[in-house]
Amino acid sequence: MKKFLLVFSSLFLLHSSVLLAQRGKVHTTSSTPVTKVSKDDVDLFGKGKWEFAICRENLGYSHQSIKVNDVSQGKQSQFNLNLGTNYYVADHIGIGLQLMTSMNTFKNNYKQTNNNWMAYANFTYGVHTDNNFNFYARAGVGVGESTSKYTPVTGNSTTDKLHEFGYKLCVGFPIQLERNEPVYFTPEFHYNYLRDKFDGGKETDNRFGIGLKLETFLFCREMECDHRAKYAFSHNAYDQNHSFFGVSTRGMMDFGSTKTEYDNNFPSSKQTYNTGDLSVNYNYYIINDLALGADIDFGNSMYKYSGSSNKATSTNFSFQPMLQLNLPVENPCLRNTFVKAGYGFGMETNKYTTGSNTTTTKYNTTDFCAGLGYNFFFHKDLSFTPIFEYDMSTSKNKDTGVKEKLNGVELSIGFRKFFE
């Protein structure tokens, strides 16, 4: 529990992979100690190391039906992909790739799709010292595309397309959480530039950000499927007083501005903004195989148009207690299977200011989920975890009483970090 308090006190701004693990033949559970980090492996940015973020969702998919006061309003689906890794080709020198994709579809007689992707190539220089002071500087250049398409019930569809170019700079300071464990808590400061070109003009976005993230640095030889290690990686992971951070642990805080310019004489526009988001999922095993935990989510945003008093702000908070049960069996392969369920509540407040007038809308929210997952351990205390679940959420306008309900299936895949 002390480890949870230590880490959680630092996770007020968690920020944001290459690995495949597979289930194999049943082996007898082994308590053979996992090989400790050798003297040659001490350099965090040594040649041959792989670096990637953990405790975040790398792939997510959902398909939901929408009802307002029990009247169908259509269906929507969402697909998100966030993959990235850096490989150190020489001591202190790393190269990397990052791919981000989002595909959203809404159908209600008509059809609306919004798809975008962005790919970055990164270059990293890292410095490691014997007193556990680590520092890296990273630069990345990326290209992408964003497409919106509207298909009416009758008539021709319309398509808008943006061509994107961007670059980013960041510095990070990895701090080792546990001795002889390759998991690091990294404060990171970053600057991002993004330009969208469209027919008749362009939009540029400049933002500065600060965040914290959990990440790992591993050699290929340190990554192995759990069954090949005779389940030494997952041994005792679900015992009483052990705990873990889930794949929905993330966060960020950004400050920036967006400027839109047109090729004709139409005047340009500019808006400033700040956004923040924190989502933490923590679970603690109160007895063997049974964990209690919670999803906590907080978000805030403000957008303001330059040269006017027009402003939009939004704040949301949710708290969802969770229960997870790993199969209480002797077979170590089957014990990595778990079922989970949770029920939570929250609130959302939106404010719109135009001149001297302010409109405020408040909502109460509830959420229920139940699902099935599996922990594919590939290193001591690290697992690659897919979760398939059913989710039902409700949002109620506090003034009008109008209820919006979303329900459907979800799939999420990411990395978990376990603590002993």
Tab-separated table of C-alpha atoms in Angstrom:
chain	number	residue	atom	x	y	z
A	1	MET	CA	0.000	0.000	0.000
A	2	LYS	CA	2.954	2.338	0.629
A	3	LYS	CA	3.971	2.003	-3.014
A	4	PHE	CA	0.510	3.033	-4.116
A	5	LEU	CA	0.597	6.142	-1.942
A	6	LEU	CA	4.034	7.070	-3.244
A	7	VAL	CA	3.134	6.692	-6.902
A	8	PHE	CA	-0.404	8.043	-6.680
A	9	SER	CA	0.811	11.245	-5.022
A	10	SER	CA	2.873	11.896	-8.164
A	11	LEU	CA	0.182	10.967	-10.688
A	12	PHE	CA	-1.715	14.236	-10.854
A	13	LEU	CA	-0.752	14.604	-14.540
A	14	LEU	CA	-0.174	11.196	-16.099
A	15	HIS	CA	0.587	11.435	-19.803
A	16	SER	CA	0.825	9.409	-22.201
A	17	SER	CA	4.499	-0.635	-28.475
A	18	VAL	CA	5.753	-3.134	-29.796
A	19	LEU	CA	5.103	-6.476	-28.169
A	20	LEU	CA	3.130	-9.620	-28.801
A	21	ALA	CA	2.628	-12.220	-26.094
A	22	GLN	CA	0.765	-15.451	-26.487
A	23	ARG	CA	-0.860	-18.120	-24.371
A	24	GLY	CA	0.934	-21.449	-24.542
A	25	LYS	CA	1.056	-24.902	-23.015
A	26	VAL	CA	0.420	-25.325	-19.313
A	27	HIS	CA	3.536	-25.429	-17.149
A	28	THR	CA	4.005	-25.884	-13.456
A	29	THR	CA	4.134	-22.536	-11.646
A	30	SER	CA	7.708	-21.552	-10.867
A	31	SER	CA	8.930	-19.166	-8.220
A	32	THR	CA	12.363	-18.955	-9.825
A	33	PRO	CA	13.648	-15.404	-9.284
A	34	VAL	CA	13.581	-13.218	-12.366
A	35	THR	CA	17.048	-12.203	-13.521
A	36	LYS	CA	18.087	-8.902	-11.993
A	37	VAL	CA	19.487	-6.038	-14.013
A	38	SER	CA	23.208	-6.623	-14.498
A	39	LYS	CA	25.970	-4.065	-14.297
A	40	ASP	CA	26.113	-3.858	-18.090
A	41	ASP	CA	22.408	-3.000	-18.203
A	42	VAL	CA	22.576	-0.001	-15.855
A	43	ASP	CA	22.762	2.626	-18.626
A	44	LEU	CA	19.141	3.534	-19.209
A	45	PHE	CA	19.825	4.658	-22.784
A	46	GLY	CA	22.194	1.809	-23.678
A	47	LYS	CA	22.441	0.362	-27.174
A	48	GLY	CA	19.706	-2.200	-27.858
A	49	LYS	CA	17.121	-0.854	-25.389
A	50	TRP	CA	13.441	-0.419	-26.298
A	51	GLU	CA	11.492	2.421	-24.671
A	52	PHE	CA	7.691	2.606	-24.608
A	53	ALA	CA	4.931	4.034	-22.435
A	54	ILE	CA	2.862	1.761	-20.169
A	55	CYS	CA	-0.454	2.147	-18.304
A	56	ARG	CA	-2.190	3.673	-21.281
A	57	GLU	CA	-4.641	2.388	-23.879
A	58	ASN	CA	-2.880	1.458	-27.117
A	59	LEU	CA	-5.989	0.243	-28.942
A	60	GLY	CA	-9.632	0.958	-28.231
A	61	TYR	CA	-12.871	0.133	-30.032
A	62	SER	CA	-16.511	0.720	-29.096
A	63	HIS	CA	-19.887	0.281	-30.784
A	64	GLN	CA	-22.872	1.913	-29.075
A	65	SER	CA	-26.551	2.622	-29.588
A	66	ILE	CA	-27.860	6.060	-28.578
A	67	LYS	CA	-31.223	6.879	-27.015
A	68	VAL	CA	-32.673	10.151	-25.764
A	69	ASN	CA	-35.638	9.642	-23.410
A	70	ASP	CA	-35.763	6.058	-24.694
A	71	VAL	CA	-36.125	7.176	-28.335
A	72	SER	CA	-33.429	5.849	-30.661
A	73	GLN	CA	-31.055	8.472	-32.041
A	74	GLY	CA	-28.859	6.137	-34.050
A	75	LYS	CA	-25.588	4.296	-33.485
A	76	GLN	CA	-21.956	5.243	-33.286
A	77	SER	CA	-18.621	3.437	-33.425
A	78	GLN	CA	-15.135	4.584	-32.480
A	79	PHE	CA	-11.704	3.129	-33.150
A	80	ASN	CA	-8.484	4.571	-31.690
A	81	LEU	CA	-4.902	3.410	-32.089
A	82	ASN	CA	-1.858	4.864	-30.313
A	83	LEU	CA	1.377	2.931	-30.888
A	84	GLY	CA	4.882	4.202	-30.288
A	85	THR	CA	8.373	3.033	-29.370
A	86	ASN	CA	11.958	4.266	-29.398
A	87	TYR	CA	14.954	2.005	-30.068
A	88	TYR	CA	18.485	2.971	-29.016
A	89	VAL	CA	20.720	2.197	-31.996
A	90	ALA	CA	23.794	3.340	-30.033
A	91	ASP	CA	24.503	4.418	-26.477
A	92	HIS	CA	22.460	7.578	-25.809
A	93	ILE	CA	21.085	7.699	-29.390
A	94	GLY	CA	17.524	6.564	-30.128
A	95	ILE	CA	15.207	6.553	-33.121
A	96	GLY	CA	11.483	5.918	-32.946
A	97	LEU	CA	8.083	5.862	-34.585
A	98	GLN	CA	4.643	6.874	-33.343
A	99	LEU	CA	1.309	6.215	-35.062
A	100	MET	CA	-2.006	7.719	-33.929
A	101	THR	CA	-5.268	6.865	-35.679
A	102	SER	CA	-8.897	7.709	-34.925
A	103	MET	CA	-11.983	6.582	-36.882
A	104	ASN	CA	-15.477	7.681	-35.821
A	105	THR	CA	-18.804	6.835	-37.472
A	106	PHE	CA	-22.331	8.008	-36.633
A	107	LYS	CA	-25.468	6.615	-38.330
A	108	ASN	CA	-29.067	7.778	-38.014
A	109	ASN	CA	-30.500	7.419	-41.526
A	110	TYR	CA	-27.723	9.781	-42.647
A	111	LYS	CA	-24.061	8.874	-42.037
A	112	GLN	CA	-21.214	10.992	-40.698
A	113	THR	CA	-17.597	9.788	-40.572
A	114	ASN	CA	-14.531	11.536	-39.152
A	115	ASN	CA	-11.208	9.800	-39.690
A	116	ASN	CA	-7.671	10.994	-39.045
A	117	TRP	CA	-4.159	9.642	-38.708
A	118	MET	CA	-0.759	11.073	-37.804
A	119	ALA	CA	2.672	9.423	-37.961
A	120	TYR	CA	5.864	10.795	-36.355
A	121	ALA	CA	9.530	9.888	-36.751
A	122	ASN	CA	11.477	10.675	-33.570
A	123	PHE	CA	15.109	11.245	-32.652
A	124	THR	CA	16.262	11.011	-28.998
A	125	TYR	CA	19.434	11.837	-27.102
A	126	GLY	CA	19.572	10.507	-23.524
A	127	VAL	CA	21.958	10.965	-20.594
A	128	HIS	CA	22.227	8.609	-17.590
A	129	THR	CA	24.264	9.186	-14.412
A	130	ASP	CA	25.140	6.916	-11.494
A	131	ASN	CA	22.993	8.901	-9.029
A	132	ASN	CA	19.810	7.960	-10.936
A	133	PHE	CA	19.537	11.321	-12.682
A	134	ASN	CA	18.264	10.669	-16.202
A	135	PHE	CA	17.499	13.144	-18.947
A	136	TYR	CA	16.433	12.914	-22.567
A	137	ALA	CA	15.732	15.425	-25.318
A	138	ARG	CA	13.490	14.308	-28.180
A	139	ALA	CA	12.463	15.822	-31.516
A	140	GLY	CA	9.874	14.471	-33.939
A	141	VAL	CA	8.497	15.313	-37.386
A	142	GLY	CA	5.151	13.996	-38.595
A	143	VAL	CA	2.617	13.976	-41.398
A	144	GLY	CA	-1.025	12.999	-41.458
A	145	GLU	CA	-4.495	13.458	-42.878
A	146	SER	CA	-7.979	14.187	-41.574
A	147	THR	CA	-11.155	13.397	-43.535
A	148	SER	CA	-14.802	14.199	-42.754
A	149	LYS	CA	-17.604	12.787	-44.904
A	150	TYR	CA	-21.347	13.408	-44.712
A	151	THR	CA	-23.762	11.123	-46.574
A	152	PRO	CA	-27.414	12.305	-46.528
A	153	VAL	CA	-30.480	10.081	-46.843
A	154	THR	CA	-30.813	11.230	-50.435
A	155	GLY	CA	-28.453	13.169	-52.632
A	156	ASN	CA	-24.697	13.340	-52.971
A	157	SER	CA	-22.216	13.052	-50.129
A	158	THR	CA	-19.768	15.829	-49.241
A	159	THR	CA	-16.158	15.343	-48.153
A	160	ASP	CA	-13.708	17.679	-46.427
A	161	LYS	CA	-10.048	16.733	-46.276
A	162	LEU	CA	-7.125	18.251	-44.362
A	163	HIS	CA	-3.440	17.564	-44.998
A	164	GLU	CA	-1.406	17.784	-41.818
A	165	PHE	CA	2.202	18.499	-40.965
A	166	GLY	CA	3.693	18.857	-37.516
A	167	TYR	CA	6.768	18.734	-35.331
A	168	LYS	CA	7.321	18.387	-31.593
A	169	LEU	CA	10.061	18.921	-29.039
A	170	CYS	CA	10.166	17.510	-25.518
A	171	VAL	CA	12.467	16.913	-22.573
A	172	GLY	CA	11.922	14.208	-19.972
A	173	PHE	CA	13.438	13.120	-16.658
A	174	PRO	CA	12.867	9.376	-16.014
A	175	ILE	CA	12.919	8.450	-12.296
A	176	GLN	CA	13.174	4.762	-11.382
A	177	LEU	CA	10.241	3.668	-9.225
A	178	GLU	CA	11.681	0.440	-7.793
A	179	ARG	CA	15.247	-0.767	-7.462
A	180	ASN	CA	16.186	-3.339	-10.126
A	181	GLU	CA	12.847	-2.821	-11.906
A	182	PRO	CA	12.787	-1.162	-15.390
A	183	VAL	CA	9.762	1.067	-14.741
A	184	TYR	CA	10.202	4.835	-14.648
A	185	PHE	CA	8.068	7.784	-13.631
A	186	THR	CA	8.839	10.555	-16.128
A	187	PRO	CA	8.040	14.277	-15.800
A	188	GLU	CA	7.954	15.632	-19.348
A	189	PHE	CA	7.690	19.109	-20.871
A	190	HIS	CA	6.758	19.465	-24.523
A	191	TYR	CA	5.991	21.833	-27.404
A	192	ASN	CA	3.842	20.792	-30.392
A	193	TYR	CA	3.209	22.518	-33.714
A	194	LEU	CA	0.540	21.296	-36.147
A	195	ARG	CA	-0.544	22.768	-39.503
A	196	ASP	CA	-3.731	21.735	-41.325
A	197	LYS	CA	-4.070	22.752	-44.970
A	198	PHE	CA	-7.521	22.766	-46.569
A	199	ASP	CA	-9.064	24.145	-49.751
A	200	GLY	CA	-8.981	27.909	-49.315
A	201	GLY	CA	-6.725	28.246	-46.292
A	202	LYS	CA	-4.841	26.726	-43.387
A	203	GLU	CA	-5.052	26.280	-39.630
A	204	THR	CA	-2.040	26.302	-37.306
A	205	ASP	CA	-1.923	25.095	-33.720
A	206	ASN	CA	0.837	25.887	-31.221
A	207	ARG	CA	0.767	24.335	-27.766
A	208	PHE	CA	2.966	23.891	-24.721
A	209	GLY	CA	2.336	21.041	-22.330
A	210	ILE	CA	3.419	19.415	-19.124
A	211	GLY	CA	2.701	15.898	-18.024
A	212	LEU	CA	3.871	12.782	-16.260
A	213	LYS	CA	3.938	9.257	-17.586
A	214	LEU	CA	5.007	5.730	-16.707
A	215	GLU	CA	7.367	4.020	-19.151
A	216	THR	CA	9.793	1.139	-19.396
A	217	PHE	CA	13.230	0.557	-20.945
A	218	LEU	CA	13.987	-3.078	-21.858
A	219	PHE	CA	16.370	-5.156	-23.951
A	220	CYS	CA	14.823	-7.742	-26.272
A	221	ARG	CA	16.311	-10.496	-24.101
A	222	GLU	CA	14.369	-9.134	-21.108
A	223	MET	CA	11.004	-9.613	-22.847
A	224	GLU	CA	9.570	-13.122	-22.933
A	225	CYS	CA	6.147	-14.748	-22.869
A	226	ASP	CA	5.145	-15.776	-19.367
A	227	HIS	CA	4.561	-19.435	-20.236
A	228	ARG	CA	8.124	-19.756	-21.594
A	229	ALA	CA	9.376	-18.507	-18.204
A	230	LYS	CA	7.242	-21.169	-16.460
A	231	TYR	CA	4.939	-18.394	-15.218
A	232	ALA	CA	7.636	-16.799	-13.070
A	233	PHE	CA	6.524	-13.337	-14.250
A	234	SER	CA	2.937	-13.711	-13.014
A	235	HIS	CA	3.801	-15.802	-9.938
A	236	ASN	CA	2.155	-14.241	-6.833
A	237	ALA	CA	0.923	-11.242	-8.864
A	238	TYR	CA	-2.647	-11.757	-7.595
A	239	ASP	CA	-1.820	-12.460	-3.963
A	240	GLN	CA	-3.187	-10.409	-1.099
A	241	ASN	CA	-1.648	-6.912	-0.701
A	242	HIS	CA	-0.446	-6.801	-4.308
A	243	SER	CA	-1.829	-4.126	-6.657
A	244	PHE	CA	-1.690	-2.702	-10.181
A	245	PHE	CA	-2.312	0.335	-12.346
A	246	GLY	CA	-4.683	-0.351	-15.256
A	247	VAL	CA	-4.516	0.500	-18.953
A	248	SER	CA	-6.771	3.559	-18.590
A	249	THR	CA	-4.229	5.533	-16.560
A	250	ARG	CA	-3.384	8.687	-18.488
A	251	GLY	CA	-3.264	12.479	-18.246
A	252	MET	CA	-2.073	15.759	-19.705
A	253	MET	CA	-2.201	19.549	-19.445
A	254	ASP	CA	-1.789	21.822	-22.480
A	255	PHE	CA	-1.850	25.559	-23.171
A	256	GLY	CA	-2.021	26.892	-26.708
A	257	SER	CA	-3.643	28.814	-29.537
A	258	THR	CA	-5.197	27.987	-32.893
A	259	LYS	CA	-5.174	30.397	-35.840
A	260	THR	CA	-7.231	29.996	-39.027
A	261	GLU	CA	-6.212	31.919	-42.172
A	262	TYR	CA	-7.977	32.067	-45.547
A	263	ASP	CA	-6.616	32.611	-49.050
A	264	ASN	CA	-9.302	35.161	-49.956
A	265	ASN	CA	-10.066	38.379	-48.109
A	266	PHE	CA	-12.077	36.662	-45.395
A	267	PRO	CA	-10.588	37.744	-42.036
A	268	SER	CA	-8.547	35.278	-40.044
A	269	SER	CA	-9.595	34.078	-36.584
A	270	LYS	CA	-7.702	32.990	-33.494
A	271	GLN	CA	-8.620	31.230	-30.281
A	272	THR	CA	-6.626	30.436	-27.157
A	273	TYR	CA	-7.234	27.411	-24.980
A	274	ASN	CA	-6.104	25.301	-22.080
A	275	THR	CA	-7.041	21.671	-21.533
A	276	GLY	CA	-6.321	19.099	-18.869
A	277	ASP	CA	-7.235	15.474	-18.260
A	278	LEU	CA	-6.446	12.925	-15.573
A	279	SER	CA	-7.625	9.324	-15.554
A	280	VAL	CA	-6.282	6.825	-13.022
A	281	ASN	CA	-7.245	3.176	-12.602
A	282	TYR	CA	-5.837	1.500	-9.479
A	283	ASN	CA	-6.710	-1.909	-8.006
A	284	TYR	CA	-5.604	-3.553	-4.739
A	285	TYR	CA	-5.921	-7.264	-3.873
A	286	ILE	CA	-7.742	-7.448	-0.539
A	287	ILE	CA	-7.481	-11.259	-0.618
A	288	ASN	CA	-5.884	-13.653	-3.074
A	289	ASP	CA	-7.368	-13.231	-6.585
A	290	LEU	CA	-9.921	-10.553	-5.567
A	291	ALA	CA	-9.071	-6.880	-6.131
A	292	LEU	CA	-10.999	-3.736	-5.289
A	293	GLY	CA	-10.235	-0.484	-7.049
A	294	ALA	CA	-11.561	2.570	-8.805
A	295	ASP	CA	-11.522	4.539	-12.038
A	296	ILE	CA	-11.111	8.262	-11.355
A	297	ASP	CA	-11.449	10.723	-14.222
A	298	PHE	CA	-11.219	14.510	-14.214
A	299	GLY	CA	-11.194	16.829	-17.220
A	300	ASN	CA	-11.290	20.571	-17.810
A	301	SER	CA	-11.087	22.801	-20.881
A	302	MET	CA	-11.429	26.476	-21.823
A	303	TYR	CA	-11.606	27.988	-25.333
A	304	LYS	CA	-11.710	31.724	-25.942
A	305	TYR	CA	-11.832	33.680	-29.217
A	306	SER	CA	-9.334	36.515	-29.446
A	307	GLY	CA	-10.804	39.981	-29.792
A	308	SER	CA	-14.105	39.030	-28.126
A	309	SER	CA	-15.508	37.892	-24.789
A	310	ASN	CA	-16.884	34.667	-26.310
A	311	LYS	CA	-15.719	31.740	-24.218
A	312	ALA	CA	-16.603	28.076	-23.700
A	313	THR	CA	-15.575	26.067	-20.623
A	314	SER	CA	-16.235	22.463	-19.677
A	315	THR	CA	-15.555	20.466	-16.503
A	316	ASN	CA	-16.242	16.795	-15.869
A	317	PHE	CA	-15.571	14.356	-13.030
A	318	SER	CA	-16.403	10.684	-12.515
A	319	PHE	CA	-15.686	8.082	-9.855
A	320	GLN	CA	-16.264	4.396	-10.572
A	321	PRO	CA	-15.559	1.705	-7.940
A	322	MET	CA	-14.319	-1.512	-9.539
A	323	LEU	CA	-14.098	-5.185	-8.632
A	324	GLN	CA	-11.844	-7.714	-10.366
A	325	LEU	CA	-11.676	-11.470	-9.831
A	326	ASN	CA	-8.894	-13.612	-11.277
A	327	LEU	CA	-9.919	-17.227	-11.696
A	328	PRO	CA	-9.090	-18.873	-8.323
A	329	VAL	CA	-7.473	-21.992	-9.805
A	330	GLU	CA	-4.097	-23.700	-9.522
A	331	ASN	CA	-3.432	-23.577	-13.257
A	332	PRO	CA	-1.237	-20.443	-13.708
A	333	CYS	CA	-2.342	-19.939	-17.313
A	334	LEU	CA	-6.030	-19.852	-16.409
A	335	ARG	CA	-5.354	-17.711	-13.327
A	336	ASN	CA	-4.286	-14.872	-15.622
A	337	THR	CA	-7.920	-14.716	-16.828
A	338	PHE	CA	-10.124	-12.245	-14.958
A	339	VAL	CA	-13.640	-10.851	-14.867
A	340	LYS	CA	-14.345	-7.272	-13.818
A	341	ALA	CA	-17.334	-5.055	-13.049
A	342	GLY	CA	-17.891	-1.491	-11.946
A	343	TYR	CA	-20.581	1.094	-11.315
A	344	GLY	CA	-19.877	4.801	-11.031
A	345	PHE	CA	-21.282	8.304	-11.002
A	346	GLY	CA	-20.145	11.766	-12.027
A	347	MET	CA	-20.987	15.243	-13.212
A	348	GLU	CA	-20.378	17.539	-16.176
A	349	THR	CA	-20.758	21.318	-16.432
A	350	ASN	CA	-20.650	23.341	-19.666
A	351	LYS	CA	-20.607	27.145	-19.773
A	352	TYR	CA	-20.966	29.356	-22.853
A	353	THR	CA	-20.343	33.100	-22.622
A	354	THR	CA	-21.375	35.465	-25.425
A	355	GLY	CA	-20.949	39.122	-24.567
A	356	SER	CA	-22.479	39.634	-21.144
A	357	ASN	CA	-24.649	36.499	-21.340
A	358	THR	CA	-23.599	33.162	-19.847
A	359	THR	CA	-25.450	29.889	-20.328
A	360	THR	CA	-24.705	27.000	-17.975
A	361	THR	CA	-25.761	23.383	-18.527
A	362	LYS	CA	-25.196	20.704	-15.891
A	363	TYR	CA	-25.438	16.940	-16.182
A	364	ASN	CA	-25.404	13.995	-13.801
A	365	THR	CA	-23.776	10.865	-15.205
A	366	THR	CA	-23.729	7.169	-14.326
A	367	ASP	CA	-21.767	4.308	-15.830
A	368	PHE	CA	-21.867	0.520	-15.548
A	369	CYS	CA	-19.374	-1.914	-17.054
A	370	ALA	CA	-18.730	-5.664	-16.956
A	371	GLY	CA	-16.009	-7.468	-18.848
A	372	LEU	CA	-13.500	-10.235	-19.390
A	373	GLY	CA	-9.735	-9.918	-19.817
A	374	TYR	CA	-6.378	-11.670	-19.775
A	375	ASN	CA	-2.918	-10.626	-18.541
A	376	PHE	CA	-0.131	-11.644	-20.933
A	377	PHE	CA	2.958	-11.075	-18.777
A	378	PHE	CA	6.144	-10.390	-20.747
A	379	HIS	CA	8.358	-9.186	-17.863
A	380	LYS	CA	8.199	-9.228	-14.097
A	381	ASP	CA	5.229	-7.024	-13.029
A	382	LEU	CA	4.398	-5.950	-16.611
A	383	SER	CA	1.525	-7.356	-18.678
A	384	PHE	CA	-0.018	-6.807	-22.097
A	385	THR	CA	-3.760	-6.834	-21.338
A	386	PRO	CA	-6.769	-6.995	-23.692
A	387	ILE	CA	-10.199	-6.410	-22.083
A	388	PHE	CA	-13.574	-6.999	-23.735
A	389	GLU	CA	-16.555	-5.498	-21.934
A	390	TYR	CA	-20.132	-4.269	-22.077
A	391	ASP	CA	-20.688	-0.650	-21.072
A	392	MET	CA	-23.852	1.343	-20.322
A	393	SER	CA	-23.742	5.063	-19.512
A	394	THR	CA	-26.417	7.690	-18.841
A	395	SER	CA	-26.259	11.480	-18.901
A	396	LYS	CA	-29.154	13.481	-17.427
A	397	ASN	CA	-29.703	17.226	-17.899
A	398	LYS	CA	-30.309	18.590	-14.371
A	399	ASP	CA	-32.631	21.383	-15.617
A	400	THR	CA	-34.718	19.645	-18.269
A	401	GLY	CA	-34.534	16.027	-17.069
A	402	VAL	CA	-33.654	14.832	-20.600
A	403	LYS	CA	-31.692	11.554	-20.472
A	404	GLU	CA	-29.203	10.340	-23.040
A	405	LYS	CA	-28.226	6.650	-22.849
A	406	LEU	CA	-25.307	4.929	-24.554
A	407	ASN	CA	-24.822	1.177	-24.412
A	408	GLY	CA	-22.697	-1.280	-26.329
A	409	VAL	CA	-19.484	-3.289	-26.439
A	410	GLU	CA	-15.937	-2.053	-25.962
A	411	LEU	CA	-12.470	-3.474	-26.525
A	412	SER	CA	-9.321	-1.974	-24.994
A	413	ILE	CA	-5.707	-3.150	-25.173
A	414	GLY	CA	-2.766	-1.744	-23.258
A	415	PHE	CA	-0.110	-2.374	-20.600
A	416	ARG	CA	-0.549	-2.866	-16.849
A	417	LYS	CA	2.008	-2.287	-14.099
A	418	PHE	CA	1.833	-4.580	-11.029
A	419	PHE	CA	3.273	-3.881	-7.579
A	420	GLU	CA	4.318	-6.405	-4.923
